XYZ file of C-alpha atoms in Angstrom:
717
model
C 0.192 -0.029 0.061
C 1.163 3.583 -0.936
C 0.265 6.366 1.544
C 0.859 10.049 2.140
C 0.332 11.766 5.428
C 0.059 15.775 5.352
C -1.521 18.725 6.886
C -4.551 18.539 4.770
C -7.238 18.615 7.409
C -4.952 16.550 9.392
C -5.975 13.198 7.742
C -3.987 10.443 5.964
C -4.327 10.184 2.577
C -3.865 6.516 1.105
C -3.506 5.145 -2.353
C -4.067 1.417 -2.914
C -4.075 0.360 -6.710
C -6.182 3.482 -7.641
C -8.478 3.313 -4.696
C -8.446 6.018 -2.073
C -9.921 6.929 1.314
C -9.375 8.925 4.226
C -8.888 8.106 7.775
C -8.184 10.334 10.876
C -4.841 11.073 12.279
C -3.202 13.728 14.487
C -3.174 16.989 13.097
C 0.470 18.253 11.685
C 1.686 21.711 11.875
C 2.226 23.594 8.333
C 5.623 23.837 7.335
C 7.540 26.549 8.817
C 11.251 25.774 8.583
C 13.580 26.015 5.682
C 13.547 23.224 3.155
C 16.788 22.093 4.162
C 16.334 21.562 7.955
C 19.139 20.213 10.271
C 17.296 17.512 12.240
C 19.607 15.378 14.065
C 20.128 11.913 12.975
C 19.114 8.997 15.376
C 18.752 11.033 18.485
C 15.759 10.052 20.750
C 14.646 7.295 18.601
C 14.285 9.440 15.528
C 14.688 8.505 12.093
C 17.941 9.528 10.446
C 17.915 12.583 8.509
C 19.278 13.776 5.111
C 18.736 17.312 3.301
C 17.796 15.117 0.006
C 16.487 11.618 -0.758
C 16.315 10.836 -4.348
C 14.081 7.950 -5.592
C 15.260 6.213 -8.558
C 18.902 5.055 -9.598
C 18.728 5.411 -13.377
C 20.621 7.821 -15.264
C 18.724 11.097 -14.051
C 18.843 9.881 -10.401
C 22.451 9.186 -10.567
C 23.352 12.370 -12.504
C 21.217 14.187 -9.643
C 23.075 12.496 -6.855
C 26.324 13.250 -8.581
C 25.762 17.007 -9.107
C 24.216 17.469 -5.606
C 27.157 15.760 -3.919
C 29.645 17.877 -5.984
C 27.900 20.927 -4.827
C 28.053 19.932 -1.146
C 24.498 18.448 -0.681
C 24.115 15.327 1.282
C 21.735 13.001 -0.460
C 20.942 9.120 -0.682
C 19.411 7.320 -3.443
C 16.458 4.695 -3.145
C 15.758 2.138 -6.154
C 12.922 -0.276 -5.966
C 14.908 -2.785 -8.166
C 17.283 -5.088 -6.449
C 20.083 -4.867 -9.468
C 20.323 -2.453 -12.263
C 18.354 -3.535 -15.221
C 20.746 -4.810 -18.239
C 17.854 -4.442 -20.561
C 18.909 -1.654 -22.937
C 16.648 1.256 -23.131
C 17.758 4.872 -24.006
C 20.855 4.905 -26.267
C 21.106 8.229 -27.825
C 22.890 11.144 -26.113
C 22.243 14.482 -27.625
C 24.643 17.454 -27.902
C 23.400 19.204 -24.771
C 23.403 16.331 -22.641
C 27.037 15.535 -23.882
C 28.040 18.941 -22.793
C 26.639 18.325 -19.360
C 28.565 15.092 -19.177
C 31.799 16.805 -20.125
C 31.708 18.383 -16.725
C 30.959 15.299 -14.755
C 34.562 14.175 -14.107
C 35.189 13.577 -17.853
C 32.035 11.106 -18.199
C 31.678 12.517 -21.831
C 35.175 11.334 -22.765
C 34.580 7.882 -21.217
C 31.460 7.468 -23.334
C 33.265 8.732 -26.487
C 35.909 6.096 -25.883
C 33.563 3.292 -25.225
C 30.676 3.788 -27.621
C 30.799 1.807 -30.935
C 32.628 3.449 -33.937
C 30.222 6.223 -35.488
C 30.271 4.711 -38.954
C 28.511 1.612 -37.254
C 25.545 3.696 -36.244
C 25.173 6.838 -38.082
C 22.457 5.641 -40.579
C 18.855 4.213 -40.197
C 18.113 1.551 -42.728
C 14.935 0.532 -44.275
C 14.601 -3.011 -45.662
C 12.399 -6.177 -46.493
C 14.588 -8.196 -44.293
C 18.274 -7.541 -42.738
C 19.559 -9.576 -45.501
C 16.902 -8.443 -48.208
C 16.126 -5.518 -50.223
C 17.130 -2.195 -49.037
C 14.442 0.380 -49.572
C 16.439 3.128 -48.206
C 18.714 4.704 -45.864
C 19.320 7.992 -43.942
C 22.722 9.127 -42.743
C 22.100 11.357 -39.661
C 25.643 12.673 -39.292
C 26.895 15.931 -40.777
C 30.557 17.032 -41.146
C 29.662 20.023 -38.647
C 29.121 17.218 -36.076
C 32.665 16.011 -36.573
C 34.077 19.587 -36.873
C 32.366 20.478 -33.746
C 30.870 23.734 -35.064
C 27.935 24.471 -32.679
C 29.105 22.386 -29.731
C 32.563 21.358 -28.081
C 31.310 17.639 -28.165
C 29.568 15.491 -30.628
C 26.123 13.203 -30.042
C 26.864 9.587 -28.754
C 25.251 6.185 -29.329
C 25.671 4.556 -25.874
C 23.329 1.974 -24.224
C 21.711 3.224 -21.035
C 22.761 0.307 -18.932
C 26.311 0.936 -19.865
C 25.838 4.690 -19.003
C 24.615 3.535 -15.446
C 27.744 1.573 -15.111
C 29.816 4.621 -15.729
C 27.849 6.703 -13.499
C 27.985 4.199 -10.543
C 31.772 4.497 -11.284
C 31.829 8.174 -11.124
C 29.744 8.072 -7.791
C 32.158 5.590 -6.196
C 35.110 7.765 -6.966
C 33.449 10.464 -4.755
C 32.493 8.080 -1.937
C 29.112 6.341 -2.912
C 28.373 2.806 -2.025
C 25.719 0.519 -3.247
C 23.747 -1.632 -0.746
C 21.050 -4.448 -0.980
C 18.695 -4.845 1.956
C 20.223 -8.059 3.349
C 23.741 -6.024 3.495
C 22.240 -3.228 6.014
C 19.565 -5.088 8.029
C 16.185 -4.184 9.092
C 17.280 -1.334 11.598
C 17.715 2.120 10.568
C 19.012 3.651 13.834
C 22.591 4.702 13.774
C 22.485 4.005 9.897
C 24.613 6.573 8.106
C 22.478 7.464 4.890
C 24.603 9.969 2.863
C 26.630 8.779 0.018
C 24.522 5.509 -0.241
C 22.473 3.820 -3.155
C 19.904 1.446 -1.497
C 18.754 -1.066 -3.873
C 15.584 -2.768 -3.237
C 13.892 0.165 -1.637
C 10.822 1.538 -2.880
C 9.304 4.953 -1.514
C 5.987 3.353 -0.331
C 4.717 6.177 1.970
C 5.314 9.633 2.681
C 4.367 12.070 5.624
C 4.775 15.751 5.811
C 6.301 17.073 9.083
C 7.084 20.303 10.653
C 10.502 20.115 8.835
C 10.292 17.870 5.888
C 8.944 14.661 4.827
C 8.962 11.273 6.508
C 9.543 8.568 3.999
C 8.710 4.908 4.205
C 10.960 2.837 1.942
C 9.770 -0.826 1.728
C 12.179 -3.522 1.230
C 12.192 -7.321 1.350
C 14.213 -8.678 4.274
C 14.401 -12.477 4.375
C 11.111 -12.877 2.563
C 9.036 -10.259 4.711
C 8.152 -6.937 3.386
C 9.639 -4.219 5.912
C 9.738 -0.485 6.027
C 12.643 1.713 6.675
C 11.684 5.151 8.061
C 13.982 8.058 6.649
C 13.526 11.771 7.234
C 14.583 14.447 4.645
C 14.194 17.830 3.759
C 13.128 17.168 -0.042
C 12.039 14.207 -1.882
C 13.190 14.130 -5.546
C 11.291 11.784 -7.583
C 13.365 10.546 -10.272
C 11.679 7.142 -10.426
C 10.423 6.807 -14.035
C 7.792 6.741 -16.111
C 5.348 4.872 -13.493
C 6.587 6.872 -10.763
C 5.594 5.934 -7.019
C 6.587 9.301 -5.866
C 4.321 11.106 -8.348
C 1.567 8.905 -7.351
C 1.963 9.595 -3.548
C 2.384 13.334 -4.337
C -1.040 13.127 -6.071
C 0.173 14.679 -9.242
C -1.672 13.784 -12.420
C -0.349 13.601 -15.857
C -1.690 15.145 -19.053
C -1.446 14.186 -22.752
C -1.823 11.110 -24.885
C -1.943 7.677 -23.540
C -1.171 4.275 -25.298
C -0.038 5.712 -28.718
C 1.156 2.181 -29.186
C 1.711 -1.108 -27.489
C 5.187 -2.979 -28.016
C 7.237 -5.861 -26.949
C 10.886 -5.345 -26.563
C 13.034 -8.309 -27.020
C 16.647 -8.076 -25.907
C 18.900 -10.495 -27.442
C 22.561 -11.301 -28.401
C 23.898 -12.526 -31.635
C 27.640 -11.914 -32.807
C 26.975 -13.558 -36.011
C 24.271 -10.777 -36.748
C 26.508 -8.132 -35.527
C 29.365 -9.163 -37.605
C 27.064 -9.557 -40.676
C 25.639 -6.052 -40.348
C 28.883 -4.318 -39.444
C 30.296 -5.754 -42.947
C 27.301 -5.516 -45.021
C 24.984 -2.524 -43.869
C 25.809 -0.883 -40.460
C 23.251 1.199 -38.900
C 21.805 2.192 -35.503
C 18.099 1.515 -36.391
C 16.681 -0.921 -38.923
C 12.960 -0.698 -40.012
C 12.080 -4.061 -41.345
C 8.765 -4.692 -43.318
C 8.040 -7.984 -44.861
C 4.873 -10.182 -45.454
C 5.775 -12.403 -42.505
C 6.727 -9.668 -39.762
C 7.182 -6.234 -39.065
C 9.672 -4.617 -36.725
C 12.143 -1.979 -35.538
C 15.740 -3.436 -34.680
C 17.870 -1.171 -32.371
C 21.603 -1.912 -32.878
C 22.889 -1.356 -29.384
C 26.436 -2.612 -30.157
C 27.013 -4.085 -33.563
C 30.702 -5.066 -32.455
C 29.274 -7.250 -29.383
C 26.098 -8.159 -31.121
C 23.701 -6.651 -28.828
C 20.113 -5.655 -30.054
C 16.670 -4.811 -28.991
C 13.873 -5.682 -31.394
C 10.567 -3.631 -31.061
C 7.509 -5.506 -32.222
C 4.049 -3.910 -32.039
C 1.357 -6.037 -30.574
C -2.429 -5.417 -29.987
C -3.883 -6.787 -26.732
C -6.293 -8.331 -25.537
C -6.242 -10.444 -28.890
C -2.403 -10.669 -28.646
C -1.095 -10.717 -25.078
C 2.267 -10.173 -23.901
C 2.278 -13.760 -22.660
C 2.076 -14.920 -26.072
C 5.752 -13.624 -26.825
C 7.813 -16.743 -25.458
C 11.431 -16.860 -26.217
C 10.563 -19.281 -28.872
C 7.969 -17.229 -30.670
C 10.665 -14.271 -30.278
C 13.343 -16.274 -31.922
C 11.126 -17.170 -34.912
C 10.110 -13.668 -35.281
C 13.747 -12.677 -35.203
C 14.525 -15.144 -37.922
C 11.750 -13.966 -40.253
C 13.077 -10.388 -39.840
C 16.669 -11.485 -40.302
C 16.068 -13.399 -43.436
C 18.346 -16.200 -42.539
C 18.994 -17.926 -39.067
C 21.969 -17.046 -37.157
C 23.267 -19.940 -35.080
C 24.003 -18.000 -31.741
C 20.621 -15.929 -30.889
C 20.204 -15.889 -27.359
C 17.029 -14.054 -26.238
C 17.795 -12.450 -22.817
C 14.825 -10.787 -21.699
C 11.263 -9.689 -23.050
C 9.333 -6.828 -21.779
C 6.019 -5.095 -22.495
C 5.923 -1.337 -22.846
C 3.253 1.197 -23.863
C 4.138 4.519 -25.673
C 2.789 7.658 -23.965
C 3.040 11.468 -24.656
C 2.255 13.057 -21.160
C 3.752 15.662 -19.254
C 3.037 15.936 -15.325
C 0.440 18.869 -14.437
C 3.075 20.098 -12.093
C 6.608 19.354 -11.159
C 6.597 20.288 -7.572
C 4.209 19.223 -4.775
C 3.553 18.739 -1.088
C 4.511 22.378 0.103
C 7.663 22.284 -2.139
C 9.163 19.162 -0.515
C 8.607 16.947 -3.460
C 10.010 17.752 -6.990
C 9.609 15.457 -10.038
C 12.541 14.908 -12.402
C 13.139 13.207 -15.622
C 10.514 10.352 -16.859
C 8.661 10.985 -13.515
C 7.772 14.340 -14.896
C 7.229 13.491 -18.734
C 6.966 10.589 -20.920
C 7.560 10.723 -24.649
C 7.579 8.584 -27.621
C 11.159 7.277 -28.050
C 11.245 9.013 -31.556
C 14.230 11.475 -31.462
C 15.474 10.216 -28.047
C 14.178 13.130 -25.873
C 13.410 10.995 -22.813
C 16.418 10.384 -21.056
C 18.032 13.861 -22.506
C 15.571 16.003 -21.262
C 15.553 13.997 -17.856
C 19.397 14.714 -17.499
C 18.818 18.198 -18.423
C 16.087 18.670 -15.711
C 18.796 17.547 -13.183
C 21.376 20.028 -14.518
C 18.702 22.930 -14.212
C 17.685 21.859 -10.654
C 21.107 21.077 -8.772
C 22.486 24.418 -8.764
C 19.459 25.949 -7.544
C 19.285 23.439 -4.622
C 22.569 24.194 -3.810
C 22.108 28.166 -3.465
C 18.984 27.429 -1.478
C 20.862 25.202 0.728
C 23.576 27.980 1.191
C 20.775 30.605 2.154
C 21.798 32.528 -1.315
C 18.588 32.165 -3.182
C 15.005 32.249 -1.554
C 12.747 29.038 -1.694
C 10.926 30.668 -4.588
C 13.671 29.541 -6.846
C 12.535 26.241 -6.726
C 9.290 27.042 -8.648
C 11.417 28.271 -11.371
C 12.655 24.631 -11.902
C 9.075 24.146 -12.958
C 8.401 27.129 -14.914
C 11.602 26.684 -16.991
C 11.554 22.856 -17.667
C 7.966 22.134 -17.718
C 7.505 24.112 -21.104
C 10.498 22.480 -22.604
C 9.074 18.810 -22.006
C 5.737 20.080 -23.318
C 7.559 21.180 -26.463
C 9.565 17.914 -26.670
C 6.571 16.049 -26.216
C 5.001 17.712 -29.326
C 8.249 17.218 -31.240
C 8.480 13.610 -30.355
C 4.982 12.950 -31.393
C 5.429 14.500 -34.793
C 8.652 12.622 -35.326
C 6.618 9.364 -34.439
C 4.176 10.163 -36.744
C 7.086 10.745 -39.463
C 8.267 7.282 -38.568
C 4.749 5.927 -39.271
C 4.755 7.463 -42.738
C 7.004 5.048 -44.035
C 4.964 1.937 -43.517
C 1.847 4.125 -44.573
C 3.822 4.812 -47.855
C 4.407 1.167 -48.450
C 0.764 0.081 -48.263
C 0.719 -0.827 -44.475
C -0.816 2.397 -42.833
C -0.660 1.685 -38.939
C -3.852 4.016 -38.639
C -5.779 1.376 -40.646
C -4.540 -1.456 -38.169
C -5.473 0.527 -34.987
C -8.782 0.999 -36.698
C -9.342 -2.529 -37.359
C -8.331 -3.260 -33.775
C -10.878 -0.870 -32.269
C -13.748 -2.277 -34.403
C -12.769 -5.974 -33.244
C -12.704 -4.640 -29.670
C -15.976 -2.551 -29.878
C -18.064 -5.114 -32.012
C -16.798 -8.489 -31.294
C -15.038 -8.324 -27.809
C -17.924 -9.542 -26.095
C -19.352 -11.915 -28.622
C -16.631 -14.396 -29.534
C -13.819 -16.071 -27.492
C -10.292 -14.382 -27.510
C -8.744 -16.884 -29.453
C -11.110 -16.536 -32.483
C -10.551 -12.584 -32.094
C -6.780 -13.281 -32.453
C -7.121 -15.358 -35.315
C -9.132 -12.832 -37.070
C -6.902 -9.912 -36.207
C -3.872 -11.716 -37.255
C -5.451 -12.796 -40.406
C -6.405 -9.288 -41.439
C -2.798 -7.976 -40.515
C -1.508 -10.759 -42.588
C -3.532 -9.491 -45.673
C -2.288 -6.150 -44.965
C 1.401 -7.227 -44.903
C 0.778 -8.911 -48.242
C 1.525 -5.246 -49.764
C 5.060 -5.650 -48.705
C 5.440 -8.830 -50.912
C 8.213 -8.803 -53.694
C 5.471 -9.175 -56.058
C 4.246 -5.748 -55.275
C 7.210 -4.022 -53.881
C 9.362 -3.680 -57.095
C 10.136 -1.282 -59.656
C 8.449 -3.253 -62.486
C 5.140 -3.339 -60.504
C 3.299 0.238 -61.276
C 1.903 0.337 -57.666
C 5.094 -0.870 -56.031
C 7.204 1.497 -58.145
C 5.141 4.329 -57.246
C 5.167 3.613 -53.482
C 8.943 3.393 -53.640
C 9.308 6.617 -55.551
C 7.257 8.231 -52.650
C 9.536 6.439 -49.843
C 12.660 7.953 -51.671
C 10.893 11.353 -51.777
C 10.304 10.967 -47.959
C 13.718 10.063 -47.032
C 15.624 12.623 -49.303
C 13.430 15.381 -48.053
C 14.112 14.651 -44.374
C 10.459 13.716 -43.584
C 11.034 10.384 -42.035
C 11.936 9.754 -38.428
C 14.971 12.092 -37.437
C 17.846 11.415 -34.979
C 19.112 14.911 -34.437
C 17.292 18.330 -33.539
C 20.067 20.664 -33.003
C 17.661 23.762 -33.016
C 15.729 22.123 -30.083
C 18.751 20.375 -28.516
C 20.721 23.588 -28.253
C 18.336 26.311 -29.293
C 15.696 26.107 -26.643
C 15.180 29.161 -24.322
C 13.931 29.808 -20.890
C 11.249 32.651 -20.921
C 10.288 32.898 -17.250
C 12.245 31.736 -14.218
C 15.555 32.311 -12.557
C 16.788 35.073 -14.928
C 16.174 38.715 -15.843
C 13.945 38.868 -18.843
C 14.643 41.153 -21.502
C 12.241 43.928 -22.547
C 10.792 43.079 -25.875
C 7.735 44.205 -27.775
C 4.799 41.960 -28.037
C 4.992 41.540 -31.642
C 8.845 40.787 -31.238
C 8.051 38.061 -28.491
C 5.229 36.765 -30.928
C 7.596 36.482 -33.905
C 10.004 34.517 -31.774
C 7.443 32.143 -30.978
C 6.359 31.699 -34.683
C 10.026 31.202 -35.690
C 10.356 28.538 -33.141
C 7.092 26.936 -33.892
C 8.463 26.200 -37.322
C 10.989 23.938 -36.077
C 14.027 24.546 -38.215
C 16.580 22.135 -37.654
C 19.253 24.574 -38.014
C 20.717 25.660 -34.798
C 21.064 29.677 -34.643
C 23.469 30.617 -31.896
C 22.119 33.313 -29.665
C 22.778 34.982 -26.345
C 19.236 36.041 -25.570
C 18.189 35.929 -21.933
C 17.245 32.322 -21.159
C 19.369 30.798 -24.185
C 22.035 28.032 -23.731
C 25.625 30.165 -24.144
C 26.699 29.516 -27.748
C 29.942 27.783 -28.234
C 33.251 29.115 -29.702
C 36.690 28.056 -28.990
C 38.952 30.396 -26.905
C 42.475 30.575 -25.687
C 43.562 31.784 -22.068
C 45.757 34.894 -22.301
C 48.586 35.734 -19.986
C 48.928 32.158 -18.970
C 51.210 29.513 -19.649
C 48.466 27.313 -20.701
C 48.297 27.047 -24.697
C 45.420 24.867 -24.783
C 41.931 25.880 -26.271
C 38.512 25.359 -24.629
C 34.875 26.349 -25.169
C 33.144 29.378 -24.068
C 30.830 26.756 -22.037
C 34.194 26.080 -20.188
C 34.029 29.662 -18.904
C 31.361 28.493 -16.477
C 32.803 26.057 -13.822
C 31.600 22.482 -13.497
C 32.940 22.125 -9.866
C 30.680 24.550 -8.023
C 27.815 26.864 -8.680
C 29.497 29.950 -10.298
C 28.252 32.764 -12.309
C 30.304 34.481 -14.987
C 29.692 37.562 -16.431
C 31.206 37.969 -20.124
C 32.480 41.428 -21.133
C 34.608 42.967 -23.807
C 37.585 45.036 -22.616
C 35.642 48.344 -22.235
C 35.821 50.757 -19.594
C 32.027 50.971 -18.807
C 31.853 46.878 -19.105
C 34.704 46.938 -16.463
C 32.593 49.156 -14.041
C 29.841 46.836 -14.126
C 32.098 43.728 -13.637
C 33.600 45.489 -10.586
C 30.199 46.078 -9.036
C 29.237 42.346 -9.821
C 32.263 41.113 -8.011
C 31.428 43.339 -4.973
C 27.881 42.250 -4.712
C 28.506 38.435 -5.525
C 30.973 38.720 -2.488
C 28.458 40.303 -0.309
C 26.078 37.479 -1.319
C 28.536 34.721 -0.609
C 27.995 33.774 -4.349
C 30.712 32.332 -6.542
C 31.322 34.603 -9.657
C 34.033 35.692 -12.123
C 34.664 37.990 -14.940
C 35.624 36.667 -18.376
C 37.053 39.311 -20.572
C 36.858 38.171 -24.423
C 39.697 39.913 -26.492
C 39.812 40.058 -30.215
C 42.233 37.360 -31.938
C 45.824 38.345 -31.950
C 45.496 40.841 -28.831
C 48.879 41.652 -27.525
C 49.914 40.956 -23.823
C 50.398 44.906 -23.165
C 46.775 45.615 -23.668
C 45.611 42.440 -22.024
C 47.272 43.145 -18.927
C 44.798 46.198 -18.311
C 42.433 43.815 -16.896
C 44.424 43.562 -13.944
C 44.339 47.263 -13.005
C 40.403 47.946 -14.157
C 39.373 44.902 -12.007
C 41.644 45.575 -8.974
C 41.455 44.410 -6.230
C 39.620 41.322 -7.548
C 41.457 38.611 -8.877
C 38.679 36.288 -9.924
C 38.717 36.995 -13.709
C 40.193 35.394 -16.911
C 41.373 37.034 -20.143
C 40.509 35.021 -23.058
C 41.222 35.213 -26.704
C 38.774 34.566 -29.495
C 39.459 31.590 -31.912
C 36.640 32.381 -34.593
C 36.149 30.125 -37.570
C 36.665 31.469 -41.165
C 33.011 32.304 -41.577
C 32.757 34.268 -38.414
C 34.701 37.372 -37.159
C 34.069 37.363 -33.574
C 32.356 35.820 -30.604
C 30.055 38.934 -30.502
C 29.167 38.447 -34.070
C 28.151 34.582 -33.431
C 25.854 35.897 -30.688
C 24.493 38.693 -32.917
C 25.355 41.356 -30.384
C 28.046 44.123 -30.213
C 30.991 44.433 -28.267
C 29.138 46.773 -25.641
C 27.024 43.738 -24.499
C 27.317 42.341 -21.006
C 26.261 38.748 -20.358
C 25.758 37.219 -17.157
C 25.680 33.345 -17.380
C 24.193 31.089 -14.767
C 25.811 27.799 -13.290
C 24.079 25.909 -16.045
C 25.173 27.861 -18.785
C 22.206 29.592 -19.661
C 22.195 33.493 -20.003
C 20.413 35.145 -16.950
C 20.710 38.679 -18.041
C 21.952 40.753 -20.801
C 22.407 44.538 -21.445
C 24.671 47.073 -22.907
C 27.016 48.755 -20.867
C 26.026 52.363 -22.065
C 22.507 51.610 -20.979
C 23.328 51.064 -17.519
C 23.480 54.411 -15.378
C 24.005 53.131 -11.694
C 25.901 49.969 -12.091
C 25.586 48.695 -8.361
C 21.977 49.259 -8.234
C 21.600 47.401 -11.499
C 23.533 44.544 -10.349
C 21.476 44.241 -7.163
C 18.325 44.335 -9.066
C 19.345 41.656 -11.640
C 20.669 39.314 -8.508
C 17.237 39.885 -6.821
C 15.662 38.468 -9.815
C 18.050 35.702 -10.621
C 17.897 34.502 -7.130
C 14.126 34.910 -6.516
C 14.735 37.210 -3.587
C 11.454 38.948 -2.353
C 13.178 42.011 -1.208
C 15.932 43.985 -3.261
C 19.485 43.516 -2.248
C 20.902 46.438 -0.305
């Protein structure tokens, strides 16, 4: 049973498989203490306390735990599974997520060194079988990806379970340990919680207290279910699409459910991996023939690791129908020959949804949803895990400033106001991308909407009349007739109907109207409009034009330094140091601590603002630095001027632009001039932008900006 207790009429709210009821209990006082309270652990029989508990040890929960620990926030992780799943799920890591991983103690480099060679996964292949006719293919990598024009790092193809392995190693490097229930016993007293991952522990109840949340974590102890009590200031729900934390918090999802039901078959075959590596390498294989239809995800061709996605239609087709033997038979039909070493490891059902949580924050700011707990996308485009990791990146620095009493509790609400619109947009984009994927079978004469309509007719008219086994035969018979459209007799250049369909298929692929892998305009170009920032003044028409431009979903990324945007990338070189290496503008922001960076050109008015910023940041005990960007070829004599202009402050860096041939300067890349001042947040998004000659009182302006960015209710004096 799941339960939540709180100060709602002094009652206990319980959830049990969708049934709800109320029962009286002692009245709890409303929350009055800070979110990060310092309740003593273990004293007087009280449960141990932590500032933060994270539910879910997937990539998002582990990234969160790493960032929070690095930023000095004590936390622990609970996961309901006894072991980390080996069933591959997400596998595509986009530019923005790889940029975040660059600053997780070299995680991005580890991924690049461990992932398969790019030539083995850069294409999507459409075929009649893995050894049959190739209907078409799409190469999703461009030269700019390799040249790292828009980002300091390329996208990656790396399975989620392998990413989890790397994250666990990173966490072990900063003191984390993983425990099973039988390794820690049933007693919670005197148990040190911080820097622990507790496997086999599910958050099954929550109770709001005067200064936090009392969590009940259920676990199996020698065959008996028991509950461990843990007290925390914040509970972060990163426990996936079927989030228990979300259910306990009473937060609903909005959107489309059950877009498609599929069976996911995880299998190994080195024979098949070697064949595809040699003959037709790719990441995804869309296979259409009269005997079977499916999508094969090649997680690792070199090691022969695959996941086959097969659509199915309950209740006529049941998950139980997909035995290991049946799955092996389907694999052979789709391969076109029988590999001798096929080993089915796991078979799982799943449903495709497109939903976003109505709110990300609940229970008096004590519960925060992150990742799939907050949004569920179709896998088309790989937005799920990537959006979740970026959620964690957005949230971590805000919690750190909150714990250090630099920001107000209102900064938590900016997590929702910034990240929820991104999730809603990515939901729409992934649905559109899924529809683009479905256009291919429709073009070949196998329209998925027709299959869904047939299924609905059988359910509505025959479901209560004839037995399920007869319904199944009827459904599969109709599907078999539909798949006859994919026969070699029809699907060839000599058949007028087949020739027409193949021509339309080629047009869809050539015009980029099929399933796409990369969305740089969305991955790197999204912009926060409301949140922990000082929004720019813009006329209503300008704002509306911006929205219309964004709605067109151009795939071209246009660098922008507008407030809310991710800081554009350009290579830089540090001046007045012995370090000859180059780095990205994104590296001007520290990854080791929440630090603000003010980017200026070497102009007197800009230096005045910079000194005011350093003075006020020092008063706030806020980490900040100045980054002075000089034109390429600047001489040391000029550069040394920053020392006198910024004295007595030393937390600044002089850097030299290394623009590409097509761009003259950093400022031109950002579509601004050298008078511009850019304040960058710890998550590398622009918090404020102005021009130095527009500021009359530097001290007052900087105080106003930080009051807005830190969500302070009163102006900084």
